[in-house]
XYZ file of C-alpha atoms in Angstrom:
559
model
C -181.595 -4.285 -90.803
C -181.281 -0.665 -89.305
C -181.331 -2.380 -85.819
C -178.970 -5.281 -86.828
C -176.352 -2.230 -87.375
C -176.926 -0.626 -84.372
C -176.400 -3.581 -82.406
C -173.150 -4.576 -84.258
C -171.722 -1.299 -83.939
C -172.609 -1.384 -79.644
C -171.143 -4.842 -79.920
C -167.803 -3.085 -81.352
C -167.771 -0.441 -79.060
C -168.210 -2.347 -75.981
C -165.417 -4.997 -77.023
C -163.253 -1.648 -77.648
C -164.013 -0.390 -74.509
C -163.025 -3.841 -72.533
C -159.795 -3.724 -74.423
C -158.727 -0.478 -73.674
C -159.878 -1.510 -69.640
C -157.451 -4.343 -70.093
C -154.294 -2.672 -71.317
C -154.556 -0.052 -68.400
C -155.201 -2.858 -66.004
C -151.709 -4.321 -67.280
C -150.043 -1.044 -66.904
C -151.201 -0.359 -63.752
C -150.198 -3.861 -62.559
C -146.914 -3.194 -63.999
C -146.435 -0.255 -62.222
C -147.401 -1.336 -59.077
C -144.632 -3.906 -59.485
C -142.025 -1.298 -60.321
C -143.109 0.508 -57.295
C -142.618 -2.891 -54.961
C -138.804 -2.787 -55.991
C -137.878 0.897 -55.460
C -139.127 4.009 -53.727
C -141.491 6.084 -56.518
C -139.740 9.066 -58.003
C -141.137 12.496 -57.069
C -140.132 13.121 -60.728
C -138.166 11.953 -63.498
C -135.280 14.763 -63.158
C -134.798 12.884 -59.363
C -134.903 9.491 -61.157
C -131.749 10.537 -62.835
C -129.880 12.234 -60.305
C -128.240 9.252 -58.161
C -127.321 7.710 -61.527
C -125.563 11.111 -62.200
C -123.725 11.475 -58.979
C -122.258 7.407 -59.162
C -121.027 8.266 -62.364
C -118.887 11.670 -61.484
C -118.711 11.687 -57.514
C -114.420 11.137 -57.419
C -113.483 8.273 -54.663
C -111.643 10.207 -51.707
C -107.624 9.918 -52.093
C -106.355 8.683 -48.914
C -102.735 7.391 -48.363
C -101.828 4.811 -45.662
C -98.346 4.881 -43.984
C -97.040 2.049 -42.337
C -95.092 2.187 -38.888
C -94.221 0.140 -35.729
C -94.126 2.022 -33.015
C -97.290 3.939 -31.790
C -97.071 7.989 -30.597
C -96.439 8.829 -27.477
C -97.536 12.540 -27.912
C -99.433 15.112 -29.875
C -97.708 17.883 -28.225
C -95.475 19.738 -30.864
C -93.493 21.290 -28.454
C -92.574 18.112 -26.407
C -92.322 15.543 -29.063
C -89.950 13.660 -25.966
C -87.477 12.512 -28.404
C -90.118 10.243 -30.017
C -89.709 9.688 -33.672
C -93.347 7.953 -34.176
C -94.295 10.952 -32.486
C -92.343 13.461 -34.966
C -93.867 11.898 -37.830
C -97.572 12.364 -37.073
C -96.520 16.049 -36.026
C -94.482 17.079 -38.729
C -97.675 15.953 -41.136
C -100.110 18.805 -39.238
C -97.359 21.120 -38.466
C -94.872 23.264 -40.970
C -92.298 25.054 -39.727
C -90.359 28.155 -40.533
C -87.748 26.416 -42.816
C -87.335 22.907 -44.162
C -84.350 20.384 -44.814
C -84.603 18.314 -47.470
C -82.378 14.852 -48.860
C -79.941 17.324 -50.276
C -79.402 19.369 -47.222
C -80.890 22.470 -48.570
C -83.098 24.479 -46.448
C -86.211 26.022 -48.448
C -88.650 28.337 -46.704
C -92.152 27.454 -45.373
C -94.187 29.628 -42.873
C -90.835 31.964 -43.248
C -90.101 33.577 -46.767
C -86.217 34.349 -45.814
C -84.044 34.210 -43.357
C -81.142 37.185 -43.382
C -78.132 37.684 -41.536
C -75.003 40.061 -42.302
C -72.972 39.663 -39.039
C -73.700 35.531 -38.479
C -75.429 36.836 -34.878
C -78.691 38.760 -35.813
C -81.096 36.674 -38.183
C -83.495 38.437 -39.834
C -86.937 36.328 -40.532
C -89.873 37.754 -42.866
C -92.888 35.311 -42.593
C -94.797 33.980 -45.599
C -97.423 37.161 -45.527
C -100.093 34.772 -46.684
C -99.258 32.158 -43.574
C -102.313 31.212 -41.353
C -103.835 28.502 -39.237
C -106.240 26.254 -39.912
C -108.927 28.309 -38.228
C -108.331 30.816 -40.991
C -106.625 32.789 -38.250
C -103.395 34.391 -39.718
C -99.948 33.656 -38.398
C -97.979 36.085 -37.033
C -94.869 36.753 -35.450
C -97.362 37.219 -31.950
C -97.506 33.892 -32.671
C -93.384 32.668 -33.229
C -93.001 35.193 -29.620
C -96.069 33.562 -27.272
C -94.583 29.915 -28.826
C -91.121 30.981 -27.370
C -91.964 32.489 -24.246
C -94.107 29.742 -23.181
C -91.911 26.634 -24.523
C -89.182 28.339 -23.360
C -90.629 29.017 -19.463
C -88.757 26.960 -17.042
C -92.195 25.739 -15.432
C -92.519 23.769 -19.230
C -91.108 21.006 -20.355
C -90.079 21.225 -24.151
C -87.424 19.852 -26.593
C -86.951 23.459 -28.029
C -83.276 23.178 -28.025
C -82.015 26.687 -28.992
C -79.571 27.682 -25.959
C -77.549 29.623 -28.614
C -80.034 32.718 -28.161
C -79.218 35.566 -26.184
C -81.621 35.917 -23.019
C -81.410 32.158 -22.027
C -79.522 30.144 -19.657
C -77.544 27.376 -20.427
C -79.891 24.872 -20.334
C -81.892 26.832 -23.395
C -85.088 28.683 -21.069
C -85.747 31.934 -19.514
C -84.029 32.783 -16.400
C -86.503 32.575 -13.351
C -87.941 35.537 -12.670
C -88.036 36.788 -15.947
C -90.657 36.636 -19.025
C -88.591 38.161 -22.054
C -86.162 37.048 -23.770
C -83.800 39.412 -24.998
C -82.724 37.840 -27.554
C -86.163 37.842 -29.376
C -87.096 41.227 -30.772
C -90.502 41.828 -32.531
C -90.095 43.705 -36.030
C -93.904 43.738 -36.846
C -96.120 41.539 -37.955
C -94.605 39.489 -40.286
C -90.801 40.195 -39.382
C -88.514 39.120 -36.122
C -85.155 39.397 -35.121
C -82.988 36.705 -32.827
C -79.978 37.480 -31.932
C -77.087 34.554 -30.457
C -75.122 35.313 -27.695
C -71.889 34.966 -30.088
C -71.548 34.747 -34.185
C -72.397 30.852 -35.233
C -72.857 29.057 -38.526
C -75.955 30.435 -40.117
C -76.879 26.561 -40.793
C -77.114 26.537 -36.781
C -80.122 28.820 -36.855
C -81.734 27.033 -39.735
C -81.571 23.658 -38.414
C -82.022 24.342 -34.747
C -84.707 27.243 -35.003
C -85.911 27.522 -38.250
C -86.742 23.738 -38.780
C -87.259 22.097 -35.476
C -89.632 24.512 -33.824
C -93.594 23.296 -33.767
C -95.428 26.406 -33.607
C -98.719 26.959 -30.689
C -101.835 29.368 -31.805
C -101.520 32.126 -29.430
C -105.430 32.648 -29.920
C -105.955 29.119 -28.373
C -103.154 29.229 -26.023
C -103.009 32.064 -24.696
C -104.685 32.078 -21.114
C -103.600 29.025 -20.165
C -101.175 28.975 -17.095
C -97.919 27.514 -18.086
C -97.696 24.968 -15.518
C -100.762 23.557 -16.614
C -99.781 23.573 -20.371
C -98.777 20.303 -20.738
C -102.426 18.645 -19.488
C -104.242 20.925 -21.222
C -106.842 19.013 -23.632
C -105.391 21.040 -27.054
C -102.212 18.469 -26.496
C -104.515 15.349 -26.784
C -106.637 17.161 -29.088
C -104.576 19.762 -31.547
C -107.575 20.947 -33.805
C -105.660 23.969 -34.820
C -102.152 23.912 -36.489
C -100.721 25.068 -39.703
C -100.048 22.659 -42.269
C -101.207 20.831 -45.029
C -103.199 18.409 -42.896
C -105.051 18.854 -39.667
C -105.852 16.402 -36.699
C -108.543 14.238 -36.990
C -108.334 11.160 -34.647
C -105.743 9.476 -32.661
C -106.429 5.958 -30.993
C -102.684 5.317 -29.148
C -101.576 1.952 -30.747
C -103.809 1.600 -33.546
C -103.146 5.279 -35.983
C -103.013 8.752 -36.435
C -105.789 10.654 -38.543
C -105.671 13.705 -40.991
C -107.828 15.295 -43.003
C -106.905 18.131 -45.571
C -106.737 21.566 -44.587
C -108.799 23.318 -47.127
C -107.604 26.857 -45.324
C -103.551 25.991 -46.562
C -101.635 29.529 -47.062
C -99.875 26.938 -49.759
C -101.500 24.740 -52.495
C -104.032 22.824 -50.879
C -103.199 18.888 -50.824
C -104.197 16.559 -53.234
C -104.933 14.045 -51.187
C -108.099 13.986 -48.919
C -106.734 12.221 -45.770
C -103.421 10.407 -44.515
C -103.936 7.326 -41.585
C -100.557 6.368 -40.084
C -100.989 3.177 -39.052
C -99.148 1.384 -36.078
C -98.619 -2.311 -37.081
C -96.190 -5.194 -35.625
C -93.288 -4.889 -37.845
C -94.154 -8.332 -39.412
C -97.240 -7.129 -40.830
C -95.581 -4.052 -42.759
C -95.170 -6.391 -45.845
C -98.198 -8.119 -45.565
C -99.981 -4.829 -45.961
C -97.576 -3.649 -48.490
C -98.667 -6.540 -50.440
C -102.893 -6.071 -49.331
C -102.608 -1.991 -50.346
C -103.838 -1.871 -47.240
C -100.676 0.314 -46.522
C -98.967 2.467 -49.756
C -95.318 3.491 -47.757
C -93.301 2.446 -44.508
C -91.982 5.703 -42.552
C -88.498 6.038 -41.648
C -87.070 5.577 -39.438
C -90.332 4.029 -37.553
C -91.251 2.128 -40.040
C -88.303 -0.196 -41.125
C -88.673 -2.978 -43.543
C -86.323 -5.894 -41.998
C -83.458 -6.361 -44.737
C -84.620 -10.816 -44.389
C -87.677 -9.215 -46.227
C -85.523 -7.646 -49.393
C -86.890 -10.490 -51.782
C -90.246 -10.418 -50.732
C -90.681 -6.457 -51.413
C -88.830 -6.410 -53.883
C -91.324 -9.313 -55.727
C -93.905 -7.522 -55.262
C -96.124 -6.393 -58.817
C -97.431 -3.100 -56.460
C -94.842 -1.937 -54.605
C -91.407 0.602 -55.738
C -88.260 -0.578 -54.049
C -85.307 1.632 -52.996
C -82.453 1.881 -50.527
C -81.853 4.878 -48.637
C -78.792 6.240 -47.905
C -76.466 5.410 -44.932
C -78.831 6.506 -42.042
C -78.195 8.129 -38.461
C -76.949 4.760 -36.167
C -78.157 2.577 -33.607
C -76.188 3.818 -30.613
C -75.221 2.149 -27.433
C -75.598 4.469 -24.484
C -73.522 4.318 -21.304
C -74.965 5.602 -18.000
C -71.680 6.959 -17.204
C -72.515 7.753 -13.975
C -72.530 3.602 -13.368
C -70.032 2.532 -16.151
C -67.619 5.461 -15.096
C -64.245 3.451 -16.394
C -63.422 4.622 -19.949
C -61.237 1.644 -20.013
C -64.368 -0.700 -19.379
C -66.475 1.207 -21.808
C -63.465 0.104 -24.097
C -63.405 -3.577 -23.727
C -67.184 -3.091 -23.968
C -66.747 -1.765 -27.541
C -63.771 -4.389 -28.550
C -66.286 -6.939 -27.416
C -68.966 -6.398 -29.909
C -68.921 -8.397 -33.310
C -70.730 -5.451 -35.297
C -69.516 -6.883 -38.695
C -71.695 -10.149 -37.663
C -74.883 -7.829 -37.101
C -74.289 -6.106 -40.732
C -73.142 -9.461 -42.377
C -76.173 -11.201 -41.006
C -79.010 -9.195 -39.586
C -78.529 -6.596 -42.827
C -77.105 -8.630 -45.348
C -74.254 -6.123 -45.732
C -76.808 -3.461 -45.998
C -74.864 -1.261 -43.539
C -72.147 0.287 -42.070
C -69.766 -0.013 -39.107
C -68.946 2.972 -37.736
C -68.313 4.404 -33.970
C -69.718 7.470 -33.770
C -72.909 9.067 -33.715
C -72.697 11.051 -37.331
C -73.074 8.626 -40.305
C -70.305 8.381 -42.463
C -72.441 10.289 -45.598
C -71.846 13.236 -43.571
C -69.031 16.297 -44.715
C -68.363 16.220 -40.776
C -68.078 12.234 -40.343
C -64.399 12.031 -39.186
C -63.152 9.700 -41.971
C -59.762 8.782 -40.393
C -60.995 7.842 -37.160
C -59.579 3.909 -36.238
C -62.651 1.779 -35.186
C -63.223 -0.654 -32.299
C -62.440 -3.868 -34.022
C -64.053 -7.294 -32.599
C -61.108 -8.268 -30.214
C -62.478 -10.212 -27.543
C -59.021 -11.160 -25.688
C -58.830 -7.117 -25.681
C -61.993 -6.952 -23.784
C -61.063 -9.824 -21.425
C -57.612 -7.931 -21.230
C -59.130 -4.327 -20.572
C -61.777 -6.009 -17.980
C -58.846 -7.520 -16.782
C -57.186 -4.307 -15.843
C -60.026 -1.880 -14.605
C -61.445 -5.046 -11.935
C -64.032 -5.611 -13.549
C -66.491 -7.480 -11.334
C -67.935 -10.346 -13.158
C -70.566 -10.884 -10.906
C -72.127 -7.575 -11.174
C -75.298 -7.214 -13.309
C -75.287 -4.769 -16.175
C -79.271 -3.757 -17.428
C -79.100 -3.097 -21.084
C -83.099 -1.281 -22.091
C -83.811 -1.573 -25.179
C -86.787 -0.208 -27.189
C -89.497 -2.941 -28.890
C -91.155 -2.454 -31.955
C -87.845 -2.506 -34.717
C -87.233 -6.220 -34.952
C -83.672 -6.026 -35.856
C -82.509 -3.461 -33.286
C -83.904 -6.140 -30.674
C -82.453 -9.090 -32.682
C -78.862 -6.903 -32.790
C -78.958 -6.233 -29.511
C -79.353 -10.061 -28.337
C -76.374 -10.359 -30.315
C -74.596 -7.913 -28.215
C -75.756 -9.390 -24.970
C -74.214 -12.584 -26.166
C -71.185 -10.797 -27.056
C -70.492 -9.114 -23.626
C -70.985 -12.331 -21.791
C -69.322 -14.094 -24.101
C -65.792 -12.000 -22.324
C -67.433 -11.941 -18.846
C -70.094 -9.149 -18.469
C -73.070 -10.113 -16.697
C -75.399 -8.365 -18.506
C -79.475 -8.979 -18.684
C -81.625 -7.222 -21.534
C -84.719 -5.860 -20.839
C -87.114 -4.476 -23.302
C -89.843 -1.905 -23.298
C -91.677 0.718 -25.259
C -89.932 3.171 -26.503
C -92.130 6.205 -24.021
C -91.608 3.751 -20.620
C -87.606 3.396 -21.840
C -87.235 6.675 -22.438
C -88.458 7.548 -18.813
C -86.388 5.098 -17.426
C -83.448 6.506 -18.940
C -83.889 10.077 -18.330
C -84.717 9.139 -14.403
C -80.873 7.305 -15.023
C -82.672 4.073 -14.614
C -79.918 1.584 -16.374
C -76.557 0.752 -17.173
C -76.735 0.440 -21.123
C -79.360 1.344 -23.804
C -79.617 1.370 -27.277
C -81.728 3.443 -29.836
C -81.535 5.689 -32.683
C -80.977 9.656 -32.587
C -82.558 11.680 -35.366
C -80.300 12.907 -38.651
C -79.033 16.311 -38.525
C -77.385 18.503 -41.294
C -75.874 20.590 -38.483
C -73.277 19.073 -37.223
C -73.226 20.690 -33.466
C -76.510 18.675 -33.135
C -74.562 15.680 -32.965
C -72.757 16.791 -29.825
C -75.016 18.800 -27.437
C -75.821 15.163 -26.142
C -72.239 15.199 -24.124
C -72.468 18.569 -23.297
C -72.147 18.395 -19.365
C -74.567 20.997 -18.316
C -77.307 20.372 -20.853
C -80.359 18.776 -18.843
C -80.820 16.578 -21.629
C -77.289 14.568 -21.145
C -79.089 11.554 -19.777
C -75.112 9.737 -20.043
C -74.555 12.213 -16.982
C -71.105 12.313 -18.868
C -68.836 15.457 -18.297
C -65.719 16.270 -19.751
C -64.636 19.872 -19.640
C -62.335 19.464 -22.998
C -64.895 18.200 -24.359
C -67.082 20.958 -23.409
C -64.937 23.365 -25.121
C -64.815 21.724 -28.120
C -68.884 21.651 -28.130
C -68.505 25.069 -27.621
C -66.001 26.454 -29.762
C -67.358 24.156 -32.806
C -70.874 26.260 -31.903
C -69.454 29.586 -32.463
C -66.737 28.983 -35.084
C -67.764 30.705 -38.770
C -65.065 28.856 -40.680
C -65.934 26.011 -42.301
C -61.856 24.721 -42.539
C -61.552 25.185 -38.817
C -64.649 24.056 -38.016
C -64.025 20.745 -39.618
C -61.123 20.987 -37.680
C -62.602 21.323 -34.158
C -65.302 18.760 -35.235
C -62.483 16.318 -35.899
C -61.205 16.868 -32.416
C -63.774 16.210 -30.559
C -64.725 12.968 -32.119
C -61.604 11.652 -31.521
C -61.380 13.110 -27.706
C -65.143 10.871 -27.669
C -63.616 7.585 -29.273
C -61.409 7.599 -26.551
C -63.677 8.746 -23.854
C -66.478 6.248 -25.253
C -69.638 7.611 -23.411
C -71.473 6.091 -26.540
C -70.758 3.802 -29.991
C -72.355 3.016 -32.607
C -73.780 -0.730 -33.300
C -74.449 0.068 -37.456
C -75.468 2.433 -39.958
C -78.304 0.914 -42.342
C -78.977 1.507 -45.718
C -82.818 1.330 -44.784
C -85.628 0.025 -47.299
C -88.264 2.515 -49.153
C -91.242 0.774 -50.270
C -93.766 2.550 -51.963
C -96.910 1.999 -53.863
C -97.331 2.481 -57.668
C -100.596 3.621 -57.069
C -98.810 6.512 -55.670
C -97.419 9.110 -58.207
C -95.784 11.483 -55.683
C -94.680 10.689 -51.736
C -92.026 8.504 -50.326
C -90.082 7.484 -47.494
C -87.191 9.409 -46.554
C -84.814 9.740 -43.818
C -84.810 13.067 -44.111
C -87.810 15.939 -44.912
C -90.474 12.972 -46.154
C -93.512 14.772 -45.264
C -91.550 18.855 -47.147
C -94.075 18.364 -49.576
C -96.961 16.563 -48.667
C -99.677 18.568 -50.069
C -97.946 17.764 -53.523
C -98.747 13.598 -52.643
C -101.236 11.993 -55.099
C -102.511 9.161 -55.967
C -103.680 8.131 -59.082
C -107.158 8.028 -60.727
């Protein structure tokens, strides 16, 4: 019985002990199978972790801006006129001053600007300024940016002739290296002095908001003749603004990251891609999010498209305010009949391109200030469509109908080109054998400058200072590519420059734009109202025609 027992109770224990073999060959099995799917844990706090970091890493805020025409140049002291150009500058570069919508100027690198005599300006710099490097800004900085933009061996669009030490045409006199007109203070504080009193707003526009500024640190030993091919223009890794470079491929966009070293509140967003699309996909991506904003003014939103935008569950719609023109340009030096230029103008049917191209979405004016402007002469007469005039004026100046007019026009903003078909229709329409030829907006620009055509057409940029209208005409500026000269008009230019008092200011400005309707060495084609789309997704940023990028480390996007 005793052994009976003994054998049950071996009997129990081995049947225990194949159980308990069993359930740890299952878990082992299952195990294994877990390990087949996914890499083994080193331990359970790293099993966790990746789930943690899905659940709180933030996705990166990045804002896509629509435009049509590509850059022609990272180089902020030679922007060449080119507005695509301006815009992917003025998002990596701040400058002393900016302008915004309401015509205010508000400081930036500068904390104030001071003048008591209207000739000596005063300019304390933001102490906390610096470059992206972490380098601070100084005023070594504003001087080695003058003297080197400003050297007649370098080709800039610094435009700031009014300052005493420099010639005429706005650079230092060969043979010397200071400018007299610049004095150093110390480190945060300058003085510039103008050869005569002018309108504080002068200084501001001219100096304190157009003027990209170069990193002396960088910059410094590089021989100003060989400036301009120096890799930091292809390449500017070091500015001062919210954003800095990142990548450029000509054609396709423009890069930039946040700059986490900002003397200002660092952006919000992480990184801004300006995009270079036909102007026929702008919607389309509108529509996609694959863009949030067009750019003005290089990023227009054809007026045929209204509707469709405006339809759109994702997208803000808005209308800007009368914008600077389309201009027509005459070589003057080929066209040199003011009576021809004339029956030119009476020839065009610009209430047809508003009526039909902009769906009365703009104005018809003839000058180059828009008619928002407190220095747009208001009781100036305008060209009307009079085509027996034209014939008439044609008529009289002999005229040779057989001669061929070019007219260059810039591709990329579908209704400028579809406008200016219009006008070539018009002018032969009254016996002007004119042929259009269009190019990008760089190879046009070097066409015209080498006085390479008869007519051309594009868009200026919008000023607040009204002088900035008419340095174009002056006859010694090297930048007059009309080759126009008119020494009334030149003292008008002039005197408007140097006059203090608003009344007679207005006054002076008045006069000259009538001496220029009459004289004709350009006229506008229309003044749009242009579109603003923006995404909702976007709780602060928008196009503008003026200042859009003032505050762009305050852009955000939501959650």
């Amino acid at each position: 019985m005793k052994s009976m027992k003994h054998l049950l109770s071996i009997s129990l224990l081995s049947l225990f002990v194949l159980i308990l073999a069993a359930c740890g060959s299952t878990k082992e099995n299952a195990n294994k199978s877990a390990s087949q799917q996914s890499p083994p844990a080193e331990n359970a706090a790293d099993t966790t972790e990746p789930i943690a970091k899905e659940e709180t890493t933030a996705k990166p805020k990045i804002v896509s801006i629509g435009i049509v025409n590509s850059p022609i140049t990272l180089n902020q002291i030679n922007h060449q006129g080119d507005s695509a150009s301006q815009t992917v500058l003025n998002i990596i570069n701040d400058s002393l001053f900016d302008l915004t919508e309401s015509f205010e100027f508000v400081p930036k690198i500068a904390s104030s600007i001071e003048t008591t005599d209207n000739q000596t300006f005063v300019v304390t710099l933001n102490p906390n300024a610096k470059w992206n490097d972490n380098e601070p800004f100084t005023t070594a900085d504003v001087a080695f940016t003058l003297k080197t933009a400003l050297n007649p061996k370098v080709e800039s669009t610094i435009r700031i002739a009014f300052v005493e030490g420099l010639d005429d045409a706005g650079k230092i006199p060969s043979g010397q290296t200071e400018i007299s007109g610049l004095k150093i203070i110390d480190k945060q504080t300058f003085e510039v002095k103008s050869k005569t009193p002018i309108d504080p707003n002068i200084f501001k526009e001219n100096f304190a908001t157009k003027i990209n500024f170069l990193p002396e640190h960088i910059l410094k030993d590089i021989d100003p003749a060989q400036l301009a091919t120096d890799p930091y223009f292809q390449n500017p890794t070091v500015t001062i603004g919210a954003f800095k470079y990142s990548k450029f491929a000509k054609d396709q966009y423009f890069e930039a990251v946040r700059n986490e070293n900002y003397y200002l509140d660092i952006a919000k967003l992480d990184k801004i891609i300006v995009k270079v699309l036909p102007a026929t996909n702008l919607v389309a991506q509108l529509q996609t999010n694959e863009i949030q904003l067009n750019s003005l003014p290089v990023g227009l939103i054809p007026i045929t498209d209204y509707e469709t935008v405006k339809a759109l569950p994702n997208i803000d719609l808005t209308s800007s305010t009368p914008s600077e023109p389309a201009e027509l340009f005459f070589n003057v030096s080929k066209i040199t009949d003011p009576k021809v230029r004339q029956a030119f103008a009476y020839a065009l049917n610009r209430q047809l391109i508003v009526d039909q191209l902009f769906k009365g979405q703009a104005d018809v004016i003839d000058g180059g200030v828009p008619n928002n402007h407190p220095y747009y002469a208001k009781d100036t007469k305008l060209y009307t469509y009079d085509p027996e005039k034209a014939k008439q004026l044609l008529q009289e100046a002999n005229w040779d109908s057989k001669r061929e007019v070019q007219l260059l026009v810039p591709s990329g903003n579908k209704l400028r080109e579809q406008a200016a078909d219009i006008l070539v229709q018009n002018l032969i329409a009254v016996g002007v054998n004119v042929k259009i030829q269009k190019f990008d907006f760089g190879t046009l620009i070097g066409k015209v400058d080498k006085g390479d055509y008869d007519l051309t057409i594009f868009n200026r940029d919008y000023y607040f200072e009204p002088s900035l209208y008419f340095t174009l005409f002056k006859s010694d500026n090297e930048n007059n590519f009309l080759h126009y000269n008119n020494p009334q008009v030149d003292a008008l230019i002039a005197k408007g420059e140097t006059e203090t008092d608003p009344a007679k200011r207005l006054e002076t400005y008045n006069q000259l734009q009538a001496l220029l309707h009459e004289d004709l060495p350009s006229i506008a084609i229309y003044s749009e109202k242009r579109l603003q789309a923006v995404s909702k997704d976007i709780i602060e940023g928008k196009p503008a025609n003026v200042g859009q990028f003032n505050n762009v480390n305050k852009w955000d996007l939501k959650e």
